[in-house]
Short mmCIF file of C-alpha atoms and ligand atoms in Angstrom, two decimals:
data_model
loop_
_atom_site.label_atom_id
_atom_site.label_comp_id
_atom_site.label_asym_id
_atom_site.label_seq_id
_atom_site.Cartn_x
_atom_site.Cartn_y
_atom_site.Cartn_z
CA UNK A 72 200.61 37.74 48.29
CA UNK A 73 203.33 35.89 50.21
CA UNK A 74 202.47 37.73 53.40
CA UNK A 75 198.74 37.04 53.05
CA UNK A 76 199.36 33.30 52.70
CA UNK A 77 201.93 33.38 55.54
CA UNK A 78 199.40 35.20 57.79
CA UNK A 79 196.71 32.60 56.95
CA UNK A 80 199.09 29.72 57.78
CA UNK A 81 200.00 31.54 60.98
CA UNK A 82 196.35 31.87 62.07
CA UNK A 83 195.68 28.16 61.34
CA UNK A 84 198.93 27.26 63.16
CA UNK A 85 197.96 29.35 66.23
CA UNK A 86 194.49 27.74 66.39
CA UNK A 87 195.97 24.23 66.01
CA UNK A 88 198.77 24.89 68.54
CA UNK A 89 196.37 26.29 71.17
CA UNK A 90 193.92 23.42 70.63
CA UNK A 91 196.55 20.64 70.68
CA UNK A 92 198.58 21.92 73.66
CA UNK A 93 195.51 23.39 75.41
CA UNK A 94 193.30 20.29 75.36
CA UNK A 95 196.22 18.16 76.64
CA UNK A 96 196.88 20.57 79.55
CA UNK A 97 193.22 21.15 80.35
CA UNK A 98 192.44 17.41 80.41
CA UNK A 99 195.40 16.84 82.73
CA UNK A 100 194.28 19.54 85.18
CA UNK A 101 190.47 19.22 84.91
CA UNK A 102 189.56 15.63 84.25
CA UNK A 103 191.14 13.97 87.29
CA UNK A 104 188.70 11.36 88.61
CA UNK A 105 186.38 11.80 85.66
CA UNK A 106 185.97 9.25 82.87
CA UNK A 107 188.04 10.16 79.77
CA UNK A 108 186.24 12.31 77.25
CA UNK A 109 187.03 10.36 74.06
CA UNK A 110 185.86 13.05 71.64
CA UNK A 111 188.43 15.57 72.93
CA UNK A 112 191.13 12.97 72.27
CA UNK A 113 190.09 12.99 68.60
CA UNK A 114 190.20 16.79 68.60
CA UNK A 115 193.69 16.81 70.16
CA UNK A 116 194.94 14.34 67.55
CA UNK A 117 193.50 16.33 64.66
CA UNK A 118 194.94 19.60 66.01
CA UNK A 119 198.39 17.99 66.39
CA UNK A 120 198.33 16.75 62.79
CA UNK A 121 197.08 20.11 61.44
CA UNK A 122 199.82 21.94 63.37
CA UNK A 123 202.51 19.64 62.00
CA UNK A 124 201.21 19.98 58.43
CA UNK A 125 200.96 23.79 58.77
CA UNK A 126 204.58 23.93 59.97
CA UNK A 127 205.68 21.89 56.92
CA UNK A 128 203.61 24.09 54.62
CA UNK A 129 205.17 27.24 56.11
CA UNK A 130 208.67 25.82 55.57
CA UNK A 131 207.71 24.97 51.96
CA UNK A 132 206.32 28.49 51.44
CA UNK A 133 209.65 30.03 52.53
CA UNK A 134 211.57 27.53 50.40
CA UNK A 135 209.58 28.50 47.27
CA UNK A 136 209.86 32.17 48.13
CA UNK A 137 213.66 31.92 48.26
CA UNK A 138 213.70 30.55 44.71
CA UNK A 139 213.11 26.86 45.50
CA UNK A 140 216.63 26.01 44.30
CA UNK A 141 217.64 23.82 47.28
CA UNK A 142 221.05 25.54 47.51
CA UNK A 143 222.79 25.30 50.88
CA UNK A 144 222.18 29.04 51.45
CA UNK A 145 218.42 28.58 50.98
CA UNK A 146 218.27 25.49 53.21
CA UNK A 147 220.34 27.27 55.87
CA UNK A 148 218.04 30.32 55.79
CA UNK A 149 215.05 28.04 56.45
CA UNK A 150 216.27 25.26 58.71
CA UNK A 151 219.28 26.74 60.55
CA UNK A 152 217.42 29.83 61.71
CA UNK A 153 215.04 30.71 64.57
CA UNK A 154 212.16 30.15 62.12
CA UNK A 155 213.47 26.64 61.34
CA UNK A 156 213.85 25.87 65.07
CA UNK A 157 210.26 27.01 65.79
CA UNK A 158 208.83 25.06 62.85
CA UNK A 159 210.80 21.96 63.94
CA UNK A 160 209.40 22.22 67.49
CA UNK A 161 205.86 22.54 66.09
CA UNK A 162 206.26 19.63 63.67
CA UNK A 163 207.62 17.28 66.36
CA UNK A 164 205.33 18.59 69.13
CA UNK A 165 202.25 18.30 66.90
CA UNK A 166 202.99 14.70 65.91
CA UNK A 167 203.94 13.75 69.48
CA UNK A 168 200.63 15.05 70.82
CA UNK A 169 198.73 13.30 68.01
CA UNK A 170 200.38 9.93 68.75
CA UNK A 171 200.35 10.06 72.58
CA UNK A 172 197.12 12.08 73.06
CA UNK A 173 195.76 9.59 75.61
CA UNK A 174 198.90 9.35 77.78
CA UNK A 175 200.50 11.71 80.27
CA UNK A 176 203.62 12.04 78.06
CA UNK A 177 201.46 14.09 75.67
CA UNK A 178 202.35 16.98 78.01
CA UNK A 179 205.94 16.84 76.66
CA UNK A 180 204.58 17.49 73.15
CA UNK A 181 202.55 20.42 74.52
CA UNK A 182 205.76 21.86 76.01
CA UNK A 183 207.53 21.67 72.63
CA UNK A 184 204.60 23.41 70.91
CA UNK A 185 204.48 26.21 73.48
CA UNK A 186 208.29 26.56 73.56
CA UNK A 187 208.22 27.38 69.82
CA UNK A 188 206.60 30.76 70.68
CA UNK A 189 209.75 31.75 72.59
CA UNK A 190 212.03 31.11 69.61
CA UNK A 191 210.74 33.28 66.77
CA UNK A 192 208.72 36.51 66.40
CA UNK A 193 208.84 40.05 67.79
CA UNK A 194 208.96 38.92 71.42
CA UNK A 195 211.62 36.26 70.88
CA UNK A 196 213.90 38.65 68.99
CA UNK A 197 213.46 41.34 71.67
CA UNK A 198 215.32 39.31 74.33
CA UNK A 199 215.01 36.56 76.93
CA UNK A 200 212.53 38.44 79.13
CA UNK A 201 209.93 38.83 76.37
CA UNK A 202 210.57 35.24 75.20
CA UNK A 203 209.61 34.05 78.69
CA UNK A 204 206.60 36.35 79.09
CA UNK A 205 205.19 35.45 75.66
CA UNK A 206 205.52 31.69 76.35
CA UNK A 207 203.67 32.14 79.68
CA UNK A 208 201.04 34.24 77.90
CA UNK A 209 200.47 31.65 75.16
CA UNK A 210 200.50 28.76 77.71
CA UNK A 211 197.70 30.44 79.69
CA UNK A 212 195.76 31.23 76.48
CA UNK A 213 196.14 27.59 75.35
CA UNK A 214 194.83 26.21 78.66
CA UNK A 215 191.79 28.51 78.50
CA UNK A 216 191.04 27.62 74.87
CA UNK A 217 191.62 23.88 75.47
CA UNK A 218 189.49 23.97 78.63
CA UNK A 219 186.56 25.45 76.69
CA UNK A 220 186.81 22.64 74.11
CA UNK A 221 186.82 20.04 76.90
CA UNK A 222 183.72 21.65 78.47
CA UNK A 223 181.93 21.89 75.13
CA UNK A 224 182.39 18.18 74.44
CA UNK A 225 181.77 17.09 78.05
CA UNK A 226 178.51 19.07 78.06
CA UNK A 227 177.19 16.62 75.52
CA UNK A 228 178.48 13.38 77.03
CA UNK A 229 178.75 13.67 80.86
CA UNK A 230 175.84 13.16 83.30
CA UNK A 231 174.55 16.41 84.86
CA UNK A 232 176.24 16.12 88.28
CA UNK A 233 179.64 15.25 86.77
CA UNK A 234 179.34 18.06 84.27
CA UNK A 235 178.52 20.56 87.04
CA UNK A 236 181.58 19.31 88.94
CA UNK A 237 183.80 19.77 85.86
CA UNK A 238 182.49 23.30 85.24
CA UNK A 239 183.16 24.19 88.89
CA UNK A 240 186.75 22.96 88.60
CA UNK A 241 187.25 24.86 85.34
CA UNK A 242 186.00 28.10 86.78
CA UNK A 243 188.25 27.85 89.89
CA UNK A 244 191.38 27.08 87.86
CA UNK A 245 190.47 29.67 85.20
CA UNK A 246 190.66 32.48 87.79
CA UNK A 247 194.39 31.82 88.25
CA UNK A 248 195.08 31.13 84.55
CA UNK A 249 193.30 34.27 83.30
CA UNK A 250 195.25 36.43 85.79
CA UNK A 251 198.47 34.85 84.46
CA UNK A 252 197.38 35.45 80.83
CA UNK A 253 196.64 39.14 81.46
CA UNK A 254 199.77 39.76 83.57
CA UNK A 255 202.00 38.13 80.92
CA UNK A 256 200.15 39.98 78.12
CA UNK A 257 200.60 43.36 79.79
CA UNK A 258 204.26 42.63 80.60
CA UNK A 259 205.00 41.54 77.01
CA UNK A 260 203.20 44.61 75.62
CA UNK A 261 204.98 46.99 78.01
CA UNK A 262 208.42 45.56 77.21
CA UNK A 263 207.84 45.60 73.42
CA UNK A 264 206.46 49.17 73.55
CA UNK A 265 209.16 50.28 76.01
CA UNK A 266 206.52 51.25 78.57
CA UNK A 267 204.89 53.93 76.37
CA UNK A 268 201.49 53.69 74.74
CA UNK A 269 200.50 55.87 71.75
CA UNK A 270 197.02 54.59 70.86
CA UNK A 271 197.06 56.31 67.43
CA UNK A 272 199.76 53.94 66.13
CA UNK A 273 198.83 50.69 64.38
CA UNK A 274 200.66 48.18 66.62
CA UNK A 275 199.27 49.45 69.95
CA UNK A 276 195.83 49.62 68.28
CA UNK A 277 196.14 45.95 67.34
CA UNK A 278 196.92 45.12 70.98
CA UNK A 279 194.00 47.25 72.20
CA UNK A 280 191.71 45.30 69.83
CA UNK A 281 192.95 42.08 71.47
CA UNK A 282 192.33 43.60 74.90
CA UNK A 283 188.76 44.57 73.93
CA UNK A 284 188.01 41.07 72.57
CA UNK A 285 189.51 39.55 75.73
CA UNK A 286 187.20 41.87 77.72
CA UNK A 287 184.29 40.30 75.77
CA UNK A 288 185.53 36.84 76.77
CA UNK A 289 185.71 37.88 80.42
CA UNK A 290 182.16 39.24 80.27
CA UNK A 291 180.85 35.91 78.94
CA UNK A 292 182.91 34.09 81.59
CA UNK A 293 181.27 36.25 84.29
CA UNK A 294 177.76 35.38 83.00
CA UNK A 295 178.68 31.68 82.88
CA UNK A 296 180.07 31.69 86.41
CA UNK A 297 177.49 33.85 88.17
CA UNK A 298 174.27 33.01 86.33
CA UNK A 299 174.48 29.68 84.48
CA UNK A 300 176.82 27.52 86.62
CA UNK A 301 174.76 27.75 89.87
CA UNK A 302 171.64 26.66 87.90
CA UNK A 303 173.30 23.64 86.23
CA UNK A 304 172.20 21.12 88.86
CA UNK A 305 168.57 22.31 88.96
CA UNK A 306 167.68 23.50 85.43
CA UNK A 307 168.41 21.32 82.37
CA UNK A 308 168.02 24.42 80.14
CA UNK A 309 171.04 26.01 81.87
CA UNK A 310 173.26 23.29 80.41
CA UNK A 311 172.07 24.04 76.87
CA UNK A 312 172.63 27.75 77.42
CA UNK A 313 176.08 27.14 78.85
CA UNK A 314 177.08 25.12 75.78
CA UNK A 315 175.95 27.99 73.52
CA UNK A 316 177.93 30.46 75.61
CA UNK A 317 181.02 28.24 75.35
CA UNK A 318 180.59 28.13 71.56
CA UNK A 319 180.43 31.97 71.60
CA UNK A 320 183.63 32.04 73.73
CA UNK A 321 185.38 29.84 71.16
CA UNK A 322 184.27 32.20 68.36
CA UNK A 323 185.72 35.18 70.23
CA UNK A 324 188.96 33.21 70.58
CA UNK A 325 189.02 32.76 66.79
CA UNK A 326 188.72 36.57 66.47
CA UNK A 327 191.63 37.08 68.89
CA UNK A 328 193.75 34.50 67.05
CA UNK A 329 193.09 36.22 63.69
CA UNK A 330 193.96 39.62 65.22
CA UNK A 331 197.20 38.19 66.64
CA UNK A 332 198.18 36.71 63.24
CA UNK A 333 197.53 40.11 61.61
CA UNK A 334 199.48 42.06 64.26
CA UNK A 335 202.52 39.75 64.21
CA UNK A 336 202.64 39.61 60.37
CA UNK A 337 201.89 43.17 59.30
CA UNK A 338 202.69 45.48 62.24
CA UNK A 339 205.83 46.31 64.15
CA UNK A 340 206.24 47.33 67.80
CA UNK A 341 209.47 49.11 66.80
CA UNK A 342 207.61 51.63 64.60
CA UNK A 343 205.76 52.73 67.71
CA UNK A 344 208.83 53.15 69.90
CA UNK A 345 210.85 54.95 67.19
CA UNK A 346 208.09 57.52 66.69
CA UNK A 347 207.72 58.02 70.44
CA UNK A 348 211.42 58.60 71.00
CA UNK A 349 211.60 61.25 68.33
CA UNK A 350 208.55 63.32 69.07
CA UNK A 351 207.65 62.71 72.70
CA UNK A 352 204.04 62.12 71.85
CA UNK A 353 203.57 65.19 69.64
CA UNK A 354 204.29 63.66 66.28
CA UNK A 355 201.88 64.14 63.38
CA UNK A 356 200.59 61.32 61.26
CA UNK A 357 200.74 63.16 57.93
CA UNK A 358 203.23 65.60 56.49
CA UNK A 359 204.04 67.19 53.11
CA UNK A 360 206.92 64.93 52.18
CA UNK A 361 207.04 63.36 48.72
CA UNK A 362 208.63 59.96 48.11
CA UNK A 363 209.57 58.74 44.63
CA UNK A 364 210.56 55.24 43.53
CA UNK A 365 210.98 53.46 46.86
CA UNK A 366 212.79 50.19 46.08
CA UNK A 367 215.11 47.54 47.45
CA UNK A 368 217.42 45.05 45.74
CA UNK A 369 216.61 41.35 46.15
CA UNK A 370 219.01 39.64 48.53
CA UNK A 371 221.24 36.70 47.84
CA UNK A 372 220.03 33.78 50.04
CA UNK A 373 222.91 34.02 52.52
CA UNK A 374 222.80 37.80 53.17
CA UNK A 375 221.82 38.85 56.69
CA UNK A 376 221.02 42.51 55.93
CA UNK A 377 219.04 44.30 53.22
CA UNK A 378 219.19 47.81 51.71
CA UNK A 379 216.46 50.28 50.71
CA UNK A 380 216.49 53.30 48.38
CA UNK A 381 214.19 56.18 47.31
CA UNK A 382 214.05 59.89 46.54
CA UNK A 383 212.77 62.08 49.38
CA UNK A 384 211.35 65.48 48.42
CA UNK A 385 210.70 68.13 51.10
CA UNK A 386 207.82 70.35 49.92
CA UNK A 387 207.61 72.18 53.25
CA UNK A 388 208.74 75.76 53.79
CA UNK A 389 211.12 74.55 56.54
CA UNK A 390 214.13 72.23 56.66
CA UNK A 391 213.37 68.73 57.95
CA UNK A 392 215.32 65.66 59.04
CA UNK A 393 214.61 61.96 58.64
CA UNK A 394 215.16 60.79 62.23
CA UNK A 395 213.87 57.21 62.43
CA UNK A 396 212.95 54.33 60.15
CA UNK A 397 211.24 51.05 60.97
CA UNK A 398 209.68 48.09 59.21
CA UNK A 399 207.71 45.05 60.38
CA UNK A 400 210.14 42.97 58.27
CA UNK A 401 213.20 43.75 60.37
CA UNK A 402 214.27 44.14 63.97
CA UNK A 403 216.11 47.40 63.12
CA UNK A 404 216.34 49.83 60.19
CA UNK A 405 219.21 52.34 60.26
CA UNK A 406 220.41 55.16 57.98
CA UNK A 407 223.80 54.90 56.32
CA UNK A 408 226.01 57.06 54.08
CA UNK A 409 228.55 55.54 51.68
CA UNK A 410 231.75 57.57 51.73
CA UNK A 411 235.13 57.21 50.01
CA UNK A 412 238.13 57.21 52.36
CA UNK A 413 241.59 56.70 50.79
CA UNK A 414 239.84 55.36 47.69
CA UNK A 415 238.08 52.71 49.78
CA UNK A 416 234.26 52.76 49.97
CA UNK A 417 233.09 52.77 53.60
CA UNK A 418 229.74 53.00 55.32
CA UNK A 419 228.94 55.46 58.09
CA UNK A 420 225.87 55.23 60.31
CA UNK A 421 223.83 58.46 60.41
CA UNK A 422 221.69 59.56 63.36
CA UNK A 423 219.54 61.67 61.00
CA UNK A 424 219.35 62.66 57.33
CA UNK A 425 218.73 66.41 56.72
CA UNK A 426 216.38 67.32 53.83
CA UNK A 427 216.51 71.08 52.97
CA UNK A 428 213.19 72.92 52.44
CA UNK A 429 212.09 72.78 48.82
CA UNK A 430 214.96 70.32 48.18
CA UNK A 431 215.43 66.58 47.82
CA UNK A 432 217.81 63.84 48.83
CA UNK A 433 218.46 60.79 46.68
CA UNK A 434 219.09 57.50 48.44
CA UNK A 435 220.77 55.29 45.86
CA UNK A 436 223.69 52.84 45.71
CA UNK A 437 226.87 54.85 46.42
CA UNK A 438 225.21 57.72 48.39
CA UNK A 439 222.74 56.96 51.16
CA UNK A 440 220.70 53.87 52.02
CA UNK A 441 218.42 52.37 54.63
CA UNK A 442 219.91 49.23 56.19
CA UNK A 443 217.59 46.47 57.41
CA UNK A 444 219.10 44.16 60.02
CA UNK A 445 217.61 41.29 62.01
CA UNK A 446 215.37 40.48 59.03
CA UNK A 447 212.38 38.23 59.62
CA UNK A 448 212.26 37.35 55.90
CA UNK A 449 214.80 38.04 53.12
CA UNK A 450 213.84 40.34 50.21
CA UNK A 451 212.81 38.48 47.06
CA UNK A 452 212.13 40.17 43.68
CA UNK A 453 208.45 41.16 43.52
CA UNK A 454 208.03 41.61 47.31
CA UNK A 455 206.51 44.78 48.77
CA UNK A 456 208.28 45.83 51.97
CA UNK A 457 206.37 48.29 54.19
CA UNK A 458 208.52 50.96 55.84
CA UNK A 459 207.67 53.82 58.22
CA UNK A 460 209.81 56.95 57.96
CA UNK A 461 209.64 59.47 60.81
CA UNK A 462 210.55 63.09 60.07
CA UNK A 463 211.24 65.69 62.72
CA UNK A 464 208.75 68.20 61.25
CA UNK A 465 206.47 66.21 58.97
CA UNK A 466 205.90 63.27 61.31
CA UNK A 467 205.26 59.78 60.06
CA UNK A 468 205.26 58.78 56.39
CA UNK A 469 204.47 55.21 55.36
CA UNK A 470 206.02 53.89 52.13
CA UNK A 471 206.25 50.51 50.45
CA UNK A 472 209.53 49.47 48.83
CA UNK A 473 209.29 47.32 45.72
CA UNK A 474 211.94 44.63 45.57
CA UNK A 475 213.76 44.43 42.22
CA UNK A 476 216.18 41.76 40.99
CA UNK A 477 219.79 42.22 42.12
CA UNK A 478 220.89 43.50 38.70
CA UNK A 479 219.13 46.86 39.20
CA UNK A 480 221.72 49.19 40.67
CA UNK A 481 220.46 52.67 39.78
CA UNK A 482 217.30 54.72 39.87
CA UNK A 483 215.26 55.12 36.68
CA UNK A 484 216.75 57.91 34.58
CA UNK A 485 220.22 56.93 35.81
CA UNK A 486 220.09 53.53 34.11
CA UNK A 487 222.35 52.98 31.08
C1 HEM B 110 192.50 35.11 75.14
C2 HEM B 110 193.17 36.10 74.71
C3 HEM B 110 194.47 36.03 73.98
C4 HEM B 110 194.98 35.06 73.16
C5 HEM B 110 194.33 33.75 72.74
C6 HEM B 110 196.28 35.51 72.72
C7 HEM B 110 197.14 34.78 71.90
C8 HEM B 110 198.42 35.14 71.58
C9 HEM B 110 199.33 34.35 70.80
C10 HEM B 110 199.03 32.99 70.18
C11 HEM B 110 200.51 35.04 70.72
C12 HEM B 110 201.78 34.56 70.07
C13 HEM B 110 202.23 35.37 68.87
C14 HEM B 110 203.60 34.93 68.38
O1 HEM B 110 204.59 35.10 69.13
O2 HEM B 110 203.68 34.40 67.26
C15 HEM B 110 200.32 36.28 71.43
C16 HEM B 110 201.27 37.27 71.53
C17 HEM B 110 201.06 38.47 72.14
N1 HEM B 110 199.93 38.85 72.84
FE1 HEM B 110 198.23 37.80 73.07
N2 HEM B 110 196.53 36.74 73.27
C18 HEM B 110 195.45 37.09 74.03
C19 HEM B 110 195.26 38.27 74.74
C20 HEM B 110 196.16 39.30 74.74
C21 HEM B 110 195.97 40.56 75.40
C22 HEM B 110 194.72 40.97 76.18
C23 HEM B 110 197.09 41.31 75.17
C24 HEM B 110 197.40 42.69 75.66
C25 HEM B 110 196.86 43.74 75.24
C26 HEM B 110 198.01 40.51 74.40
C27 HEM B 110 199.26 40.91 74.02
C28 HEM B 110 200.14 40.14 73.30
C29 HEM B 110 201.45 40.60 72.88
C30 HEM B 110 202.10 41.96 73.14
C31 HEM B 110 202.03 39.54 72.15
C32 HEM B 110 203.38 39.55 71.43
C33 HEM B 110 203.08 40.00 70.00
C34 HEM B 110 204.30 40.17 69.10
O3 HEM B 110 205.19 39.31 69.14
O4 HEM B 110 204.33 41.19 68.36
N3 HEM B 110 197.41 39.30 74.14
N4 HEM B 110 199.04 36.31 71.96
#
């Protein structure tokens, strides 16, 4: 439930951010020498306000999810974190753009909005390089989206010759911007996937869906440029057709934005790279491994790492090993054993966890556990945390851990 609402807020936030920053940039680069297009100013203002409100609502959602107690740990987890920094940039940037929409300083607000994409998310947590490429990618996408809005509105208000001039400018500048968008998209994808593409995995499939939808956009752009634009000056009907095509472009953008919100909320690029490292492309998607009672304890607000437990049963006639674990909730998931050394409990990182054929291994407090670090969201009782386990023989197994209150320390049957 939490993730569905968060994904919806994300999609609305993306659309508002691209509209607010995009219309400001596109007006600055396209409308030189042309009379202001007042209706796009209204659109920019609305988008800025919606972005700011969505950022507040997202902060409130996290606050409620962490118990809504207002303790310093909760407030720190929200405001003194990359998420807090990104939301802050969006709140300020959105309001700035709304207030100064008509003036050149609106561009500063657009910069804040676009900078937020380099602070939080898969790309931001992967390193500086992907932070930079994703900001370039989103900047180019915003200009394209904003430019289409400007054209749509101008198509209704500008005289024919001025409109034809504006469309010509848009199409020249768009050639450069679209190349930048695709180059930055491919670079970000390659870095996140560590330069290997396995199209059967969910994350790369999400990216391929975006690529296909972007291909649709480019097709429409080609028709606009080669067929409709040259006829603008001579055929009034061409203008009507062009406005319909622009509306179709904007709809495709909405599809891409929804796909992006889904990919960044539910899927992980790390699942793809873990599976590729372990099986060099030969891994199977299903295998006869049984999982019982996958669960995780809720985390106290200040904790930076989480743990996960379950029983793994190997029904295969051969021994197997759990070799990699990943989750879209965390930057890394590692395997650990708890061992007693000189009567002190210590943790040891394991490269792999052997599961004998016909046997089982119990991950529970005091024996083995999965450790989640670089968490995007802390575990709260009632959450469902998706996890992908990769076995040497059985391939990939997807499980969902149920988060229980902190008091639960043992598996059912072991409880006293
Ligand atoms: C007009 C088309 C596109 C739009 C509007 C668009 C929009 C976006 C947005 C808003 C983000 C930011 C996500 C975030 O950090 O929260 C993003 C990220 C990304 N985009 Fe695109 N995109 C487009 C095309 C593409 C294409 C064609 C690809 C490549 C196949 C691509 C690959 C990526 C990747 C890899 C990320 C990082 C995702 C992550 O952090 O997991 N995008 N895009």
